[in-house]
Amino acid sequence: MINDLLAKKKTSLSFEVFPPKKDDDFPAVFNTLDALAKLNPDFISCTYGAGGSKSKKTVEVASYIQNQLKIDAIAHITCVGFKQTDLKENYEAFKKEGIQYVLALRGDRPQTMTDEQYYSREFEHASDMIRYLKDNTTLEIAGACYPEKHYEADTMENDLKHLKEKVDAGTSFLISQLFFDNDTFYRFLELTSKAGITVPICAGIMPVTTAKQLGTTVTLSGSSVPKELADIIANYGENPEDMRKAGIDYAVRQIRDLKEHGVDGIHIYTMNRPKMAAEIVTQI
Ligand code: FAD
């Protein structure tokens, strides 16, 4: 059980994957998962498309992790376009597949959503969905957190206040947004502790293996780029093989340092690339 594991002092190792874009791509994702399973992760989470259309795919992938690979699965779920009936439907699907853990997220506003739909949504924040899930299901719930602050929050102080509310609503553990500067994460841990947030927090690590990927990642996550990583891109960005090696090496050093600091867990955003994950895991 993930909760028991995180309560122990050992640093857990987990992966994130995304579901296939097309139905006939499932075998490729299952092959990826077979390869990731060989690295003995403590759990694997599967992302979710915010609009709701991809929810069945998330359930199918999480079911494979849970039932075929016998590894604890976390299904991501976003509530931005959800009504209670949608949550009930999803809960039934989770129960049927034996999925016990969800990462409960608000999600980002889909481009197709009108102002009226967005501002009248049934679950305004992730904490509203978490409260509902806690009262109406037996699911174990994880939540997201942001070492460099969520992009909508005006101050870190307010973001932490809302994070505390989210934890108090029934969140058992947190998984962080990716970050490239460990000091940012250590400062965040201090702030969460001061804010009275005591649940385990897994550190989100995204290995960057191309210059283009870094650009996209920074745009989506808002994470800051330390000089050392910027220098790697400047020095190796034009040479794919050297860039790949340097990016993996950067992630390995980040993870080793986090483990030395005794963090609760390392959650690797694998981008469905098991070879890269294997190279990292063998070095840590
Ligand atoms: P919330 O916890 O609701 O917070 C969102 C904002 O609202 C924050 O600024 C917060 O400070 C503020 N807030 C919260 N409560 C209140 C309140 N009561 N009053 C005022 N303000 C408040 N997205 C996907 O679509 N699919 C995925 O699978 C996915 N997986 C993710 C996994 C991880 C580990 C992380 C970190 C993010 C993931 N996301 C995913 C992105 C996520 O959906 C977005 O970051 C989204 O913008 C916020 O979701 P949340 O659950 O953190 O929201």
GROMACS .gro file of C-alpha atoms and ligand atoms in nm:
model
  337
    1MET     CA    1   0.000   0.000   0.000
    2ILE     CA    2   0.137   0.339  -0.101
    3ASN     CA    3   0.030   0.510   0.223
    4ASP     CA    4   0.219   0.259   0.440
    5LEU     CA    5   0.521   0.281   0.217
    6LEU     CA    6   0.540   0.659   0.229
    7ALA     CA    7   0.496   0.655   0.606
    8LYS     CA    8   0.827   0.464   0.629
    9LYS     CA    9   1.154   0.652   0.612
   10LYS     CA   10   1.275   0.496   0.284
   11THR     CA   11   1.258   0.719  -0.027
   12SER     CA   12   1.001   0.566  -0.262
   13LEU     CA   13   1.045   0.543  -0.639
   14SER     CA   14   0.754   0.591  -0.875
   15PHE     CA   15   0.682   0.672  -1.239
   16GLU     CA   16   0.428   0.871  -1.434
   17VAL     CA   17   0.304   0.756  -1.776
   18PHE     CA   18   0.041   0.892  -2.011
   19PRO     CA   19  -0.231   0.690  -2.188
   20PRO     CA   20  -0.218   0.624  -2.564
   21LYS     CA   21  -0.352   0.895  -2.792
   22LYS     CA   22  -0.527   0.640  -3.016
   23ASP     CA   23  -0.698   0.316  -2.917
   24ASP     CA   24  -0.467   0.103  -3.131
   25ASP     CA   25  -0.164   0.244  -2.945
   26PHE     CA   26  -0.246   0.052  -2.623
   27PRO     CA   27   0.004  -0.233  -2.694
   28ALA     CA   28   0.288   0.020  -2.713
   29VAL     CA   29   0.193   0.169  -2.374
   30PHE     CA   30   0.162  -0.179  -2.223
   31ASN     CA   31   0.512  -0.262  -2.355
   32THR     CA   32   0.639   0.057  -2.193
   33LEU     CA   33   0.478  -0.046  -1.866
   34ASP     CA   34   0.625  -0.398  -1.886
   35ALA     CA   35   0.971  -0.241  -1.918
   36LEU     CA   36   0.908   0.007  -1.634
   37ALA     CA   37   0.781  -0.275  -1.409
   38LYS     CA   38   1.123  -0.442  -1.434
   39LEU     CA   39   1.268  -0.138  -1.254
   40ASN     CA   40   1.063  -0.227  -0.942
   41PRO     CA   41   0.879   0.101  -0.886
   42ASP     CA   42   0.669   0.137  -0.572
   43PHE     CA   43   0.380   0.273  -0.778
   44ILE     CA   44   0.299   0.405  -1.126
   45SER     CA   45   0.056   0.686  -1.202
   46CYS     CA   46  -0.127   0.751  -1.528
   47THR     CA   47  -0.230   1.099  -1.645
   48TYR     CA   48  -0.572   1.211  -1.753
   49GLY     CA   49  -0.701   1.443  -2.029
   50ALA     CA   50  -0.876   1.736  -1.863
   51GLY     CA   51  -1.185   1.735  -2.086
   52GLY     CA   52  -1.297   1.392  -1.970
   53SER     CA   53  -1.278   1.225  -2.312
   54LYS     CA   54  -0.972   1.024  -2.221
   55SER     CA   55  -1.093   0.897  -1.883
   56LYS     CA   56  -1.155   0.543  -2.011
   57LYS     CA   57  -0.799   0.524  -2.137
   58THR     CA   58  -0.661   0.625  -1.797
   59VAL     CA   59  -0.871   0.355  -1.631
   60GLU     CA   60  -0.753   0.095  -1.882
   61VAL     CA   61  -0.387   0.181  -1.830
   62ALA     CA   62  -0.424   0.197  -1.450
   63SER     CA   63  -0.601  -0.140  -1.458
   64TYR     CA   64  -0.310  -0.293  -1.650
   65ILE     CA   65  -0.066  -0.157  -1.389
   66GLN     CA   66  -0.278  -0.281  -1.098
   67ASN     CA   67  -0.402  -0.615  -1.228
   68GLN     CA   68  -0.147  -0.738  -1.483
   69LEU     CA   69   0.170  -0.595  -1.333
   70LYS     CA   70   0.047  -0.614  -0.971
   71ILE     CA   71   0.195  -0.271  -0.897
   72ASP     CA   72  -0.008  -0.006  -0.711
   73ALA     CA   73  -0.164   0.223  -0.971
   74ILE     CA   74  -0.267   0.584  -0.929
   75ALA     CA   75  -0.526   0.711  -1.178
   76HIS     CA   76  -0.515   1.089  -1.231
   77ILE     CA   77  -0.854   1.254  -1.244
   78THR     CA   78  -0.942   1.618  -1.315
   79CYS     CA   79  -1.265   1.783  -1.209
   80VAL     CA   80  -1.269   2.101  -1.420
   81GLY     CA   81  -1.533   1.959  -1.657
   82PHE     CA   82  -1.695   1.722  -1.408
   83LYS     CA   83  -2.031   1.692  -1.238
   84GLN     CA   84  -2.102   1.458  -0.947
   85THR     CA   85  -2.248   1.204  -1.190
   86ASP     CA   86  -1.917   1.192  -1.380
   87LEU     CA   87  -1.729   1.131  -1.057
   88LYS     CA   88  -1.969   0.853  -0.962
   89GLU     CA   89  -1.923   0.691  -1.302
   90ASN     CA   90  -1.546   0.708  -1.268
   91TYR     CA   91  -1.561   0.568  -0.917
   92GLU     CA   92  -1.761   0.269  -1.042
   93ALA     CA   93  -1.496   0.208  -1.311
   94PHE     CA   94  -1.215   0.232  -1.052
   95LYS     CA   95  -1.395  -0.010  -0.819
   96LYS     CA   96  -1.453  -0.259  -1.101
   97GLU     CA   97  -1.081  -0.257  -1.185
   98GLY     CA   98  -0.960  -0.263  -0.824
   99ILE     CA   99  -0.798   0.082  -0.850
  100GLN     CA  100  -0.772   0.234  -0.502
  101TYR     CA  101  -0.562   0.546  -0.556
  102VAL     CA  102  -0.638   0.865  -0.745
  103LEU     CA  103  -0.440   1.185  -0.798
  104ALA     CA  104  -0.725   1.433  -0.763
  105LEU     CA  105  -0.663   1.745  -0.971
  106ARG     CA  106  -0.862   2.044  -1.075
  107GLY     CA  107  -0.707   2.043  -1.423
  108ASP     CA  108  -0.660   2.337  -1.658
  109ARG     CA  109  -0.941   2.500  -1.846
  110PRO     CA  110  -0.986   2.318  -2.181
  111GLN     CA  111  -0.979   2.551  -2.483
  112THR     CA  112  -1.327   2.433  -2.580
  113MET     CA  113  -1.481   2.543  -2.248
  114THR     CA  114  -1.684   2.864  -2.252
  115ASP     CA  115  -1.658   3.128  -1.978
  116GLU     CA  116  -2.005   3.031  -1.863
  117GLN     CA  117  -1.914   2.662  -1.835
  118TYR     CA  118  -1.583   2.738  -1.662
  119TYR     CA  119  -1.719   2.979  -1.403
  120SER     CA  120  -2.021   2.765  -1.319
  121ARG     CA  121  -1.821   2.441  -1.278
  122GLU     CA  122  -1.946   2.212  -1.004
  123PHE     CA  123  -1.606   2.152  -0.839
  124GLU     CA  124  -1.421   2.481  -0.825
  125HIS     CA  125  -1.094   2.355  -0.677
  126ALA     CA  126  -0.929   2.018  -0.637
  127SER     CA  127  -1.012   2.036  -0.265
  128ASP     CA  128  -1.387   2.044  -0.349
  129MET     CA  129  -1.356   1.717  -0.542
  130ILE     CA  130  -1.137   1.567  -0.268
  131ARG     CA  131  -1.401   1.648  -0.005
  132TYR     CA  132  -1.665   1.481  -0.224
  133LEU     CA  133  -1.448   1.173  -0.285
  134LYS     CA  134  -1.369   1.144   0.085
  135ASP     CA  135  -1.739   1.154   0.178
  136ASN     CA  136  -1.867   0.930  -0.100
  137THR     CA  137  -1.596   0.677  -0.190
  138THR     CA  138  -1.333   0.457  -0.032
  139LEU     CA  139  -1.057   0.588  -0.260
  140GLU     CA  140  -0.718   0.694  -0.124
  141ILE     CA  141  -0.639   1.040  -0.250
  142ALA     CA  142  -0.319   1.212  -0.358
  143GLY     CA  143  -0.293   1.578  -0.458
  144ALA     CA  144  -0.060   1.801  -0.660
  145CYS     CA  145   0.171   2.067  -0.516
  146TYR     CA  146   0.396   2.333  -0.665
  147PRO     CA  147   0.744   2.404  -0.522
  148GLU     CA  148   0.760   2.724  -0.729
  149LYS     CA  149   0.392   2.818  -0.667
  150HIS     CA  150   0.095   2.740  -0.891
  151TYR     CA  151   0.077   2.985  -1.181
  152GLU     CA  152  -0.262   3.127  -1.077
  153ALA     CA  153  -0.171   3.192  -0.712
  154ASP     CA  154  -0.075   3.551  -0.637
  155THR     CA  155   0.164   3.456  -0.356
  156MET     CA  156   0.329   3.141  -0.226
  157GLU     CA  157   0.164   3.212   0.108
  158ASN     CA  158  -0.184   3.191  -0.047
  159ASP     CA  159  -0.094   2.884  -0.250
  160LEU     CA  160   0.024   2.711   0.070
  161LYS     CA  161  -0.295   2.814   0.250
  162HIS     CA  162  -0.498   2.643  -0.023
  163LEU     CA  163  -0.264   2.345  -0.022
  164LYS     CA  164  -0.325   2.302   0.351
  165GLU     CA  165  -0.703   2.312   0.284
  166LYS     CA  166  -0.654   2.046   0.016
  167VAL     CA  167  -0.463   1.823   0.255
  168ASP     CA  168  -0.716   1.877   0.533
  169ALA     CA  169  -0.995   1.782   0.289
  170GLY     CA  170  -0.852   1.427   0.278
  171THR     CA  171  -0.528   1.414   0.080
  172SER     CA  172  -0.299   1.133   0.200
  173PHE     CA  173   0.015   1.243   0.013
  174LEU     CA  174   0.133   1.496  -0.243
  175ILE     CA  175   0.322   1.472  -0.571
  176SER     CA  176   0.512   1.781  -0.677
  177GLN     CA  177   0.530   1.968  -1.002
  178LEU     CA  178   0.864   1.907  -1.172
  179PHE     CA  179   1.155   2.127  -1.070
  180PHE     CA  180   1.519   2.150  -1.175
  181ASP     CA  181   1.666   2.323  -0.870
  182ASN     CA  182   1.668   2.106  -0.558
  183ASP     CA  183   1.712   2.406  -0.328
  184THR     CA  184   1.371   2.527  -0.444
  185PHE     CA  185   1.223   2.197  -0.331
  186TYR     CA  186   1.401   2.202   0.007
  187ARG     CA  187   1.274   2.557   0.070
  188PHE     CA  188   0.924   2.441  -0.025
  189LEU     CA  189   0.947   2.151   0.224
  190GLU     CA  190   1.035   2.400   0.497
  191LEU     CA  191   0.740   2.619   0.404
  192THR     CA  192   0.494   2.327   0.394
  193SER     CA  193   0.615   2.214   0.733
  194LYS     CA  194   0.568   2.565   0.874
  195ALA     CA  195   0.218   2.570   0.720
  196GLY     CA  196   0.134   2.253   0.916
  197ILE     CA  197   0.133   2.021   0.614
  198THR     CA  198   0.265   1.690   0.738
  199VAL     CA  199   0.170   1.439   0.467
  200PRO     CA  200   0.450   1.283   0.256
  201ILE     CA  201   0.558   1.483  -0.050
  202CYS     CA  202   0.706   1.306  -0.354
  203ALA     CA  203   0.951   1.508  -0.564
  204GLY     CA  204   0.860   1.529  -0.934
  205ILE     CA  205   1.162   1.485  -1.162
  206MET     CA  206   1.153   1.536  -1.538
  207PRO     CA  207   1.471   1.431  -1.720
  208VAL     CA  208   1.537   1.676  -2.004
  209THR     CA  209   1.702   1.511  -2.301
  210THR     CA  210   1.650   1.767  -2.580
  211ALA     CA  211   1.666   2.146  -2.596
  212LYS     CA  212   1.316   2.156  -2.746
  213GLN     CA  213   1.175   1.949  -2.458
  214LEU     CA  214   1.313   2.196  -2.205
  215GLY     CA  215   1.138   2.484  -2.384
  216THR     CA  216   0.802   2.305  -2.383
  217THR     CA  217   0.842   2.187  -2.025
  218VAL     CA  218   0.925   2.531  -1.892
  219THR     CA  219   0.631   2.685  -2.078
  220LEU     CA  220   0.390   2.427  -1.935
  221SER     CA  221   0.525   2.403  -1.580
  222GLY     CA  222   0.668   2.750  -1.521
  223SER     CA  223   0.970   2.586  -1.356
  224SER     CA  224   1.284   2.794  -1.339
  225VAL     CA  225   1.602   2.674  -1.511
  226PRO     CA  226   1.925   2.688  -1.307
  227LYS     CA  227   2.241   2.809  -1.480
  228GLU     CA  228   2.389   2.459  -1.478
  229LEU     CA  229   2.101   2.321  -1.685
  230ALA     CA  230   2.099   2.624  -1.915
  231ASP     CA  231   2.471   2.565  -1.975
  232ILE     CA  232   2.404   2.200  -2.063
  233ILE     CA  233   2.155   2.312  -2.327
  234ALA     CA  234   2.398   2.575  -2.457
  235ASN     CA  235   2.684   2.326  -2.477
  236TYR     CA  236   2.509   2.012  -2.597
  237GLY     CA  237   2.172   2.128  -2.738
  238GLU     CA  238   2.289   2.084  -3.098
  239ASN     CA  239   2.423   1.734  -3.042
  240PRO     CA  240   2.135   1.491  -2.964
  241GLU     CA  241   2.341   1.204  -2.818
  242ASP     CA  242   2.556   1.426  -2.592
  243MET     CA  243   2.246   1.624  -2.489
  244ARG     CA  244   2.067   1.304  -2.397
  245LYS     CA  245   2.357   1.183  -2.182
  246ALA     CA  246   2.399   1.522  -2.014
  247GLY     CA  247   2.023   1.549  -1.944
  248ILE     CA  248   2.011   1.203  -1.789
  249ASP     CA  249   2.321   1.279  -1.585
  250TYR     CA  250   2.158   1.600  -1.455
  251ALA     CA  251   1.847   1.408  -1.344
  252VAL     CA  252   2.062   1.139  -1.179
  253ARG     CA  253   2.253   1.402  -0.980
  254GLN     CA  254   1.928   1.571  -0.881
  255ILE     CA  255   1.783   1.241  -0.758
  256ARG     CA  256   2.097   1.134  -0.570
  257ASP     CA  257   2.097   1.465  -0.384
  258LEU     CA  258   1.725   1.436  -0.303
  259LYS     CA  259   1.778   1.084  -0.169
  260GLU     CA  260   2.069   1.204   0.044
  261HIS     CA  261   1.835   1.466   0.188
  262GLY     CA  262   1.591   1.185   0.275
  263VAL     CA  263   1.293   1.307   0.070
  264ASP     CA  264   0.976   1.096   0.092
  265GLY     CA  265   0.968   0.990  -0.271
  266ILE     CA  266   1.103   1.039  -0.622
  267HIS     CA  267   0.837   1.050  -0.892
  268ILE     CA  268   0.989   1.036  -1.242
  269TYR     CA  269   0.794   1.185  -1.531
  270THR     CA  270   0.897   0.913  -1.777
  271MET     CA  271   0.729   1.057  -2.089
  272ASN     CA  272   0.665   0.686  -2.170
  273ARG     CA  273   1.037   0.634  -2.232
  274PRO     CA  274   1.140   0.325  -2.035
  275LYS     CA  275   1.497   0.313  -2.171
  276MET     CA  276   1.565   0.656  -2.028
  277ALA     CA  277   1.401   0.559  -1.697
  278ALA     CA  278   1.615   0.242  -1.683
  279GLU     CA  279   1.936   0.441  -1.740
  280ILE     CA  280   1.844   0.669  -1.452
  281VAL     CA  281   1.735   0.396  -1.213
  282THR     CA  282   2.049   0.187  -1.267
  283GLN     CA  283   2.262   0.491  -1.179
  284ILE     CA  284   2.077   0.582  -0.861
  285FAD     P1  285  -0.599   2.328  -0.718
  285FAD     O1  286  -0.543   2.255  -0.601
  285FAD     O2  287  -0.746   2.347  -0.723
  285FAD     O3  288  -0.524   2.468  -0.727
  285FAD     C1  289  -0.536   2.548  -0.845
  285FAD     C2  290  -0.520   2.695  -0.808
  285FAD     O4  291  -0.632   2.736  -0.730
  285FAD     C3  292  -0.396   2.726  -0.722
  285FAD     O5  293  -0.345   2.849  -0.762
  285FAD     C4  294  -0.453   2.734  -0.579
  285FAD     O6  295  -0.374   2.819  -0.495
  285FAD     C5  296  -0.591   2.792  -0.606
  285FAD     N1  297  -0.690   2.754  -0.503
  285FAD     C6  298  -0.711   2.631  -0.451
  285FAD     N2  299  -0.811   2.636  -0.361
  285FAD     C7  300  -0.855   2.765  -0.359
  285FAD     C8  301  -0.958   2.833  -0.286
  285FAD     N3  302  -1.034   2.769  -0.197
  285FAD     N4  303  -0.975   2.966  -0.310
  285FAD     C9  304  -0.899   3.033  -0.399
  285FAD     N5  305  -0.800   2.973  -0.471
  285FAD    C10  306  -0.778   2.840  -0.450
  285FAD     N6  307  -0.343   1.806  -1.547
  285FAD    C11  308  -0.419   1.727  -1.626
  285FAD     O7  309  -0.503   1.776  -1.701
  285FAD     N7  310  -0.406   1.590  -1.623
  285FAD    C12  311  -0.317   1.528  -1.543
  285FAD     O8  312  -0.308   1.404  -1.542
  285FAD    C13  313  -0.233   1.609  -1.460
  285FAD     N8  314  -0.143   1.553  -1.375
  285FAD    C14  315  -0.068   1.633  -1.291
  285FAD    C15  316   0.021   1.573  -1.202
  285FAD    C16  317   0.097   1.651  -1.115
  285FAD    C17  318   0.191   1.585  -1.018
  285FAD    C18  319   0.085   1.794  -1.118
  285FAD    C19  320   0.168   1.880  -1.028
  285FAD    C20  321  -0.002   1.854  -1.209
  285FAD    C21  322  -0.081   1.776  -1.295
  285FAD     N9  323  -0.172   1.832  -1.385
  285FAD    C22  324  -0.250   1.751  -1.465
  285FAD    C23  325  -0.184   1.979  -1.397
  285FAD    C24  326  -0.293   2.038  -1.305
  285FAD     O9  327  -0.420   1.993  -1.348
  285FAD    C25  328  -0.283   2.190  -1.315
  285FAD    O10  329  -0.163   2.235  -1.258
  285FAD    C26  330  -0.402   2.271  -1.263
  285FAD    O11  331  -0.385   2.406  -1.307
  285FAD    C27  332  -0.415   2.276  -1.111
  285FAD    O12  333  -0.459   2.160  -1.058
  285FAD     P2  334  -0.459   2.139  -0.897
  285FAD    O13  335  -0.523   2.010  -0.872
  285FAD    O14  336  -0.325   2.163  -0.844
  285FAD    O15  337  -0.557   2.260  -0.858
   0.00000   0.00000   0.00000
